[in-house]
mmCIF file of C-alpha atoms in Angstrom:
data_model
loop_
_atom_site.group_PDB
_atom_site.id
_atom_site.type_symbol
_atom_site.label_atom_id
_atom_site.label_comp_id
_atom_site.label_asym_id
_atom_site.label_seq_id
_atom_site.Cartn_x
_atom_site.Cartn_y
_atom_site.Cartn_z
ATOM 1 C CA MET A 1 26.143 9.114 29.900
ATOM 2 C CA THR A 2 24.239 5.820 30.016
ATOM 3 C CA ARG A 3 21.197 5.722 27.755
ATOM 4 C CA ASP A 4 17.676 5.225 29.129
ATOM 5 C CA SER A 5 17.098 1.494 28.738
ATOM 6 C CA SER A 6 13.786 1.163 30.565
ATOM 7 C CA ALA A 7 11.693 -1.919 29.956
ATOM 8 C CA ASP A 8 8.951 0.231 28.397
ATOM 9 C CA SER A 9 11.171 1.460 25.544
ATOM 10 C CA ARG A 10 13.335 -1.596 24.943
ATOM 11 C CA ILE A 11 12.540 -4.171 22.241
ATOM 12 C CA SER A 12 12.437 -7.604 23.846
ATOM 13 C CA ALA A 13 13.324 -11.039 22.530
ATOM 14 C CA GLU A 14 9.615 -11.848 22.597
ATOM 15 C CA ASP A 15 8.932 -8.775 20.436
ATOM 16 C CA ILE A 16 11.440 -10.149 17.926
ATOM 17 C CA ARG A 17 9.843 -13.612 18.011
ATOM 18 C CA ARG A 18 6.449 -12.097 17.188
ATOM 19 C CA ARG A 19 7.900 -10.461 14.072
ATOM 20 C CA LYS A 20 7.877 -13.790 12.200
ATOM 21 C CA GLY A 21 6.584 -13.218 8.687
ATOM 22 C CA GLY A 22 6.168 -9.469 9.236
ATOM 23 C CA VAL A 23 8.226 -6.403 8.413
ATOM 24 C CA PRO A 24 11.841 -7.583 8.074
ATOM 25 C CA ILE A 25 13.881 -7.375 11.277
ATOM 26 C CA VAL A 26 16.852 -4.991 10.997
ATOM 27 C CA CYS A 27 19.985 -6.221 12.788
ATOM 28 C CA LEU A 28 23.588 -5.046 12.924
ATOM 29 C CA THR A 29 26.561 -5.880 15.093
ATOM 30 C CA ALA A 30 27.887 -3.339 17.573
ATOM 31 C CA TYR A 31 30.863 -3.545 19.893
ATOM 32 C CA THR A 32 31.292 -0.037 21.310
ATOM 33 C CA TYR A 33 29.320 2.691 23.060
ATOM 34 C CA PRO A 34 29.478 5.353 20.303
ATOM 35 C CA VAL A 35 28.527 2.920 17.529
ATOM 36 C CA ALA A 36 25.653 1.555 19.604
ATOM 37 C CA ARG A 37 24.343 5.112 20.052
ATOM 38 C CA LEU A 38 24.514 5.737 16.316
ATOM 39 C CA LEU A 39 22.828 2.480 15.308
ATOM 40 C CA ASP A 40 20.213 2.197 18.056
ATOM 41 C CA PRO A 41 17.558 4.488 16.469
ATOM 42 C CA HIS A 42 17.661 2.563 13.196
ATOM 43 C CA VAL A 43 17.732 -1.120 14.132
ATOM 44 C CA ASP A 44 15.563 -3.645 15.916
ATOM 45 C CA LEU A 45 18.418 -5.767 17.225
ATOM 46 C CA LEU A 46 22.071 -5.158 18.045
ATOM 47 C CA LEU A 47 24.314 -8.212 18.196
ATOM 48 C CA VAL A 48 27.493 -7.996 20.232
ATOM 49 C CA GLY A 49 29.083 -10.601 18.005
ATOM 50 C CA ASP A 50 32.171 -12.654 18.716
ATOM 51 C CA SER A 51 33.317 -11.181 15.405
ATOM 52 C CA VAL A 52 34.670 -8.467 17.707
ATOM 53 C CA ALA A 53 37.718 -10.699 18.142
ATOM 54 C CA MET A 54 38.534 -10.199 14.470
ATOM 55 C CA VAL A 55 37.119 -6.725 13.840
ATOM 56 C CA LEU A 56 38.513 -4.876 16.863
ATOM 57 C CA HIS A 57 41.148 -7.185 18.342
ATOM 58 C CA GLY A 58 42.869 -8.445 15.198
ATOM 59 C CA HIS A 59 42.418 -12.186 15.688
ATOM 60 C CA ALA A 60 42.339 -14.390 12.603
ATOM 61 C CA THR A 61 39.046 -16.032 13.633
ATOM 62 C CA THR A 62 36.254 -15.548 16.167
ATOM 63 C CA LEU A 63 37.927 -18.175 18.355
ATOM 64 C CA GLY A 64 39.971 -15.373 19.897
ATOM 65 C CA ALA A 65 36.909 -14.091 21.765
ATOM 66 C CA SER A 66 36.657 -14.768 25.496
ATOM 67 C CA LEU A 67 33.755 -14.535 27.894
ATOM 68 C CA GLU A 68 35.343 -11.514 29.531
ATOM 69 C CA MET A 69 35.768 -9.835 26.134
ATOM 70 C CA MET A 70 32.125 -10.391 25.236
ATOM 71 C CA ILE A 71 30.933 -9.078 28.592
ATOM 72 C CA ALA A 72 33.070 -5.933 28.344
ATOM 73 C CA HIS A 73 31.770 -5.105 24.877
ATOM 74 C CA GLY A 74 28.231 -6.053 25.886
ATOM 75 C CA GLN A 75 28.390 -3.557 28.731
ATOM 76 C CA ALA A 76 29.577 -0.825 26.360
ATOM 77 C CA VAL A 77 26.787 -1.510 23.865
ATOM 78 C CA MET A 78 24.132 -1.549 26.583
ATOM 79 C CA ARG A 79 25.347 1.848 27.777
ATOM 80 C CA GLY A 80 24.887 3.211 24.276
ATOM 81 C CA SER A 81 21.562 1.562 23.462
ATOM 82 C CA ALA A 82 18.079 2.540 24.623
ATOM 83 C CA LYS A 83 15.712 0.854 22.156
ATOM 84 C CA ALA A 84 17.218 -2.154 20.396
ATOM 85 C CA CYS A 85 17.102 -5.725 21.611
ATOM 86 C CA VAL A 86 20.738 -6.395 22.560
ATOM 87 C CA VAL A 87 22.019 -9.948 22.082
ATOM 88 C CA VAL A 88 25.491 -11.025 23.196
ATOM 89 C CA ASP A 89 27.337 -13.919 21.559
ATOM 90 C CA MET A 90 28.504 -16.772 23.741
ATOM 91 C CA PRO A 91 32.137 -17.315 22.694
ATOM 92 C CA ALA A 92 33.639 -20.668 21.788
ATOM 93 C CA GLY A 93 34.477 -22.695 24.875
ATOM 94 C CA SER A 94 31.845 -21.085 27.076
ATOM 95 C CA TYR A 95 28.909 -23.435 26.472
ATOM 96 C CA GLU A 96 29.752 -26.577 24.474
ATOM 97 C CA ALA A 97 30.927 -28.809 27.327
ATOM 98 C CA SER A 98 27.564 -29.225 29.028
ATOM 99 C CA PRO A 99 24.166 -27.614 29.607
ATOM 100 C CA ALA A 100 25.364 -26.609 33.077
ATOM 101 C CA GLN A 101 28.348 -24.752 31.616
ATOM 102 C CA ALA A 102 26.069 -23.064 29.087
ATOM 103 C CA VAL A 103 23.660 -21.898 31.787
ATOM 104 C CA ALA A 104 26.466 -20.554 33.979
ATOM 105 C CA SER A 105 27.989 -18.587 31.097
ATOM 106 C CA ALA A 106 24.642 -17.264 29.860
ATOM 107 C CA ARG A 107 23.653 -16.191 33.368
ATOM 108 C CA ARG A 108 26.948 -14.363 33.822
ATOM 109 C CA ILE A 109 26.567 -12.535 30.492
ATOM 110 C CA VAL A 110 23.027 -11.401 31.250
ATOM 111 C CA GLU A 111 23.730 -10.426 34.852
ATOM 112 C CA GLU A 112 26.899 -8.469 34.039
ATOM 113 C CA THR A 113 25.642 -6.706 30.898
ATOM 114 C CA GLY A 114 21.874 -6.423 31.282
ATOM 115 C CA CYS A 115 21.409 -7.647 27.693
ATOM 116 C CA GLN A 116 18.108 -9.077 26.491
ATOM 117 C CA ALA A 117 19.405 -12.406 25.142
ATOM 118 C CA VAL A 118 22.420 -14.541 24.305
ATOM 119 C CA LYS A 119 23.344 -16.315 21.071
ATOM 120 C CA LEU A 120 25.148 -19.594 20.534
ATOM 121 C CA GLU A 121 26.135 -21.626 17.491
ATOM 122 C CA GLY A 122 24.928 -25.128 16.701
ATOM 123 C CA GLY A 123 21.785 -27.088 15.955
ATOM 124 C CA VAL A 124 21.049 -30.644 17.008
ATOM 125 C CA GLY A 125 24.287 -30.903 18.967
ATOM 126 C CA MET A 126 23.532 -27.785 21.029
ATOM 127 C CA ALA A 127 19.796 -28.288 21.538
ATOM 128 C CA ALA A 128 20.295 -29.389 25.142
ATOM 129 C CA GLN A 129 22.283 -26.234 25.894
ATOM 130 C CA ILE A 130 19.625 -24.005 24.313
ATOM 131 C CA ALA A 131 16.867 -25.776 26.248
ATOM 132 C CA ALA A 132 18.749 -25.452 29.536
ATOM 133 C CA ILE A 133 19.359 -21.719 29.079
ATOM 134 C CA PHE A 134 15.749 -21.199 28.001
ATOM 135 C CA ALA A 135 14.559 -23.085 31.095
ATOM 136 C CA GLU A 136 16.435 -20.532 33.216
ATOM 137 C CA GLY A 137 14.350 -17.759 31.664
ATOM 138 C CA ILE A 138 17.147 -16.425 29.454
ATOM 139 C CA PRO A 139 16.149 -15.875 25.795
ATOM 140 C CA VAL A 140 18.414 -17.617 23.282
ATOM 141 C CA MET A 141 19.123 -16.887 19.631
ATOM 142 C CA GLY A 142 20.358 -19.855 17.617
ATOM 143 C CA HIS A 143 22.876 -19.914 14.775
ATOM 144 C CA ILE A 144 22.990 -22.560 12.036
ATOM 145 C CA GLY A 145 24.532 -22.931 8.608
ATOM 146 C CA LEU A 146 28.074 -21.650 8.387
ATOM 147 C CA GLN A 147 29.303 -21.442 11.972
ATOM 148 C CA PRO A 148 32.449 -19.322 12.386
ATOM 149 C CA GLN A 149 33.354 -20.993 15.689
ATOM 150 C CA SER A 150 33.639 -24.298 13.794
ATOM 151 C CA VAL A 151 35.798 -22.920 10.985
ATOM 152 C CA GLU A 152 38.874 -24.933 12.019
ATOM 153 C CA LYS A 153 36.878 -28.151 12.317
ATOM 154 C CA ASP A 154 35.176 -27.504 8.961
ATOM 155 C CA GLY A 155 38.444 -26.682 7.220
ATOM 156 C CA GLY A 156 37.491 -23.121 6.359
ATOM 157 C CA TYR A 157 34.466 -20.962 5.628
ATOM 158 C CA LYS A 158 32.326 -23.283 3.516
ATOM 159 C CA ILE A 159 28.881 -22.424 2.172
ATOM 160 C CA LYS A 160 26.188 -24.777 3.444
ATOM 161 C CA GLY A 161 23.227 -26.342 1.665
ATOM 162 C CA ARG A 162 24.980 -27.613 -1.450
ATOM 163 C CA THR A 163 24.248 -31.346 -0.996
ATOM 164 C CA LYS A 164 21.131 -33.336 -0.093
ATOM 165 C CA ASP A 165 22.726 -34.644 3.079
ATOM 166 C CA ASN A 166 23.766 -31.181 4.214
ATOM 167 C CA ILE A 167 20.333 -29.727 3.412
ATOM 168 C CA ALA A 168 18.691 -32.461 5.485
ATOM 169 C CA ALA A 169 21.099 -31.690 8.345
ATOM 170 C CA LEU A 170 20.217 -27.991 8.164
ATOM 171 C CA PHE A 171 16.528 -28.762 8.494
ATOM 172 C CA ARG A 172 17.236 -30.987 11.503
ATOM 173 C CA ASP A 173 19.293 -28.196 13.046
ATOM 174 C CA ALA A 174 16.584 -25.587 12.468
ATOM 175 C CA GLU A 175 13.913 -27.846 13.955
ATOM 176 C CA ALA A 176 16.092 -28.665 16.971
ATOM 177 C CA VAL A 177 16.832 -24.996 17.699
ATOM 178 C CA GLU A 178 13.152 -24.111 17.415
ATOM 179 C CA LYS A 179 12.026 -27.021 19.608
ATOM 180 C CA ALA A 180 14.646 -26.197 22.251
ATOM 181 C CA GLY A 181 13.075 -22.765 22.758
ATOM 182 C CA ALA A 182 15.169 -20.291 20.746
ATOM 183 C CA PHE A 183 13.286 -17.084 19.922
ATOM 184 C CA SER A 184 15.047 -16.709 16.559
ATOM 185 C CA VAL A 185 17.902 -18.208 14.563
ATOM 186 C CA VAL A 186 20.689 -16.794 12.419
ATOM 187 C CA ILE A 187 21.211 -18.604 9.108
ATOM 188 C CA GLU A 188 24.706 -17.853 7.806
ATOM 189 C CA GLY A 189 26.495 -18.727 4.588
ATOM 190 C CA THR A 190 23.733 -20.940 3.220
ATOM 191 C CA MET A 191 22.433 -21.417 -0.314
ATOM 192 C CA GLU A 192 19.658 -18.922 -1.019
ATOM 193 C CA ALA A 193 16.921 -21.419 -1.895
ATOM 194 C CA VAL A 194 17.671 -23.541 1.160
ATOM 195 C CA ALA A 195 17.602 -20.550 3.524
ATOM 196 C CA ALA A 196 14.261 -19.492 2.043
ATOM 197 C CA LYS A 197 12.807 -22.971 2.597
ATOM 198 C CA LEU A 198 14.130 -23.063 6.155
ATOM 199 C CA THR A 199 12.432 -19.730 6.831
ATOM 200 C CA ARG A 200 9.093 -21.090 5.675
ATOM 201 C CA HIS A 201 9.613 -24.369 7.544
ATOM 202 C CA ILE A 202 10.029 -23.063 11.105
ATOM 203 C CA SER A 203 7.857 -20.794 13.216
ATOM 204 C CA ILE A 204 10.591 -18.591 14.694
ATOM 205 C CA PRO A 205 12.201 -15.698 12.813
ATOM 206 C CA THR A 206 15.267 -16.384 10.695
ATOM 207 C CA ILE A 207 17.992 -13.743 10.462
ATOM 208 C CA GLY A 208 20.001 -14.051 7.275
ATOM 209 C CA ILE A 209 23.636 -13.262 6.618
ATOM 210 C CA GLY A 210 24.799 -14.577 3.285
ATOM 211 C CA ALA A 211 21.476 -16.417 3.041
ATOM 212 C CA SER A 212 18.199 -15.174 1.509
ATOM 213 C CA ALA A 213 16.119 -12.015 1.195
ATOM 214 C CA ASP A 214 13.201 -14.246 2.205
ATOM 215 C CA CYS A 215 14.594 -14.540 5.735
ATOM 216 C CA ASP A 216 12.610 -12.705 8.398
ATOM 217 C CA GLY A 217 15.486 -10.305 8.986
ATOM 218 C CA GLN A 218 19.037 -9.487 7.963
ATOM 219 C CA ILE A 219 22.281 -8.825 9.815
ATOM 220 C CA LEU A 220 25.703 -7.555 8.782
ATOM 221 C CA VAL A 221 28.902 -6.819 10.655
ATOM 222 C CA ILE A 222 28.883 -3.038 11.086
ATOM 223 C CA ASP A 223 32.507 -2.595 10.005
ATOM 224 C CA ASP A 224 31.803 -4.488 6.777
ATOM 225 C CA MET A 225 28.659 -2.466 6.104
ATOM 226 C CA VAL A 226 30.308 0.948 6.470
ATOM 227 C CA GLY A 227 33.512 0.075 4.618
ATOM 228 C CA MET A 228 35.825 -0.166 7.622
ATOM 229 C CA THR A 229 37.028 -3.719 6.983
ATOM 230 C CA VAL A 230 40.750 -3.706 6.270
ATOM 231 C CA ASP A 231 40.944 -7.272 4.954
ATOM 232 C CA ARG A 232 38.761 -9.245 2.545
ATOM 233 C CA VAL A 233 35.077 -8.310 2.499
ATOM 234 C CA PRO A 234 32.717 -11.309 2.179
ATOM 235 C CA LYS A 235 30.658 -11.680 -1.021
ATOM 236 C CA PHE A 236 27.379 -11.235 0.860
ATOM 237 C CA VAL A 237 28.276 -7.772 2.166
ATOM 238 C CA LYS A 238 26.938 -4.586 0.617
ATOM 239 C CA GLN A 239 29.021 -1.583 1.628
ATOM 240 C CA TYR A 240 26.849 1.475 2.291
ATOM 241 C CA ALA A 241 29.775 3.808 2.989
ATOM 242 C CA ASP A 242 33.568 4.045 2.628
ATOM 243 C CA LEU A 243 34.706 5.060 6.090
ATOM 244 C CA ARG A 244 38.078 3.457 5.483
ATOM 245 C CA GLY A 245 38.709 6.040 2.777
ATOM 246 C CA VAL A 246 37.313 8.885 4.869
ATOM 247 C CA ILE A 247 39.544 8.030 7.845
ATOM 248 C CA SER A 248 42.631 7.519 5.701
ATOM 249 C CA ASP A 249 42.086 10.871 3.975
ATOM 250 C CA ALA A 250 41.521 12.646 7.308
ATOM 251 C CA ALA A 251 44.696 11.130 8.765
ATOM 252 C CA ALA A 252 46.702 12.171 5.690
ATOM 253 C CA ARG A 253 45.443 15.779 5.887
ATOM 254 C CA TYR A 254 46.125 15.927 9.631
ATOM 255 C CA ALA A 255 49.654 14.598 9.144
ATOM 256 C CA ALA A 256 50.360 17.172 6.429
ATOM 257 C CA GLU A 257 49.121 20.056 8.594
ATOM 258 C CA VAL A 258 51.127 18.943 11.625
ATOM 259 C CA ARG A 259 54.307 18.662 9.559
ATOM 260 C CA SER A 260 53.735 22.083 7.993
ATOM 261 C CA ARG A 261 52.786 23.592 11.378
ATOM 262 C CA ALA A 262 49.382 24.603 9.978
ATOM 263 C CA PHE A 263 47.846 22.736 12.904
ATOM 264 C CA PRO A 264 47.211 23.786 15.580
ATOM 265 C CA SER A 265 46.133 27.183 14.324
ATOM 266 C CA HIS A 266 45.025 30.198 16.364
ATOM 267 C CA ASP A 267 41.536 28.669 16.705
ATOM 268 C CA HIS A 268 42.900 25.596 18.452
ATOM 269 C CA VAL A 269 45.189 27.081 21.109
ATOM 270 C CA PHE A 270 44.607 29.093 24.277
ATOM 271 C CA THR A 271 45.922 32.645 24.005
ATOM 272 C CA THR A 272 44.030 34.468 26.767
ATOM 273 C CA THR A 273 43.170 33.632 30.371
ATOM 274 C CA PRO A 274 39.424 33.168 30.872
ATOM 275 C CA ARG A 275 38.002 35.657 33.370
ATOM 276 C CA LYS A 276 36.936 32.918 35.760
ATOM 277 C CA ASP A 277 40.549 31.656 35.904
ATOM 278 C CA LYS A 278 42.089 35.029 36.726
ATOM 279 C CA THR A 279 43.370 35.503 40.250
#
């Protein structure tokens, strides 16, 4: 069943923007209907991240995400969410070429999912795209610092804010995203002190991931947070559960019971004909 997502109960991008300097904004990624239902009561913002390409589809990087993939998962999350502000990532290749391309992709995402906003990576170089989408009335979340879509160009996942030149570039990026009209900005993989200074420097909320507790909010990939990640877990992740262990143990017990014919037991088979089915 689709959740009630009326405008009266849904957190908007503007609500998030007004949270600058207030109670920290709670954000998590979500890619599926059941997970969205579980997370929705507890978070302010659900991000349908292009990390879905890695987490659910097994790609080595986020570059495996397509526009169609993001829309499909965005639709699922919207069906499972009633309260949170839902933001859908714009995948690599869907916005970089021109502001017109960015607007067309953003419009398609919003129209086909009903989400509250889109997110794209880049600072100064993507300011025109952010401004064009914003001009169309579509809220945009920015993303600076470590940018997973640029991992091949950058030669890997490299922490930002270690040199004076890079710090200066980060400030230019943050200012450009803010000026272009973004309602908030993710700061990823950035030195703690630099992320804290960026947060104080701009007037829109910053959402940290591998950044600083001083950011206006925090986000983690849900599979990392609940211990479902099967590969390397990033340093900045705190695991609040071990679902990988729970699932592995459940599968092992199920396999043992099937092989010993303990399952299905009497409680799990049909041995009588229900009265309504009798002829």
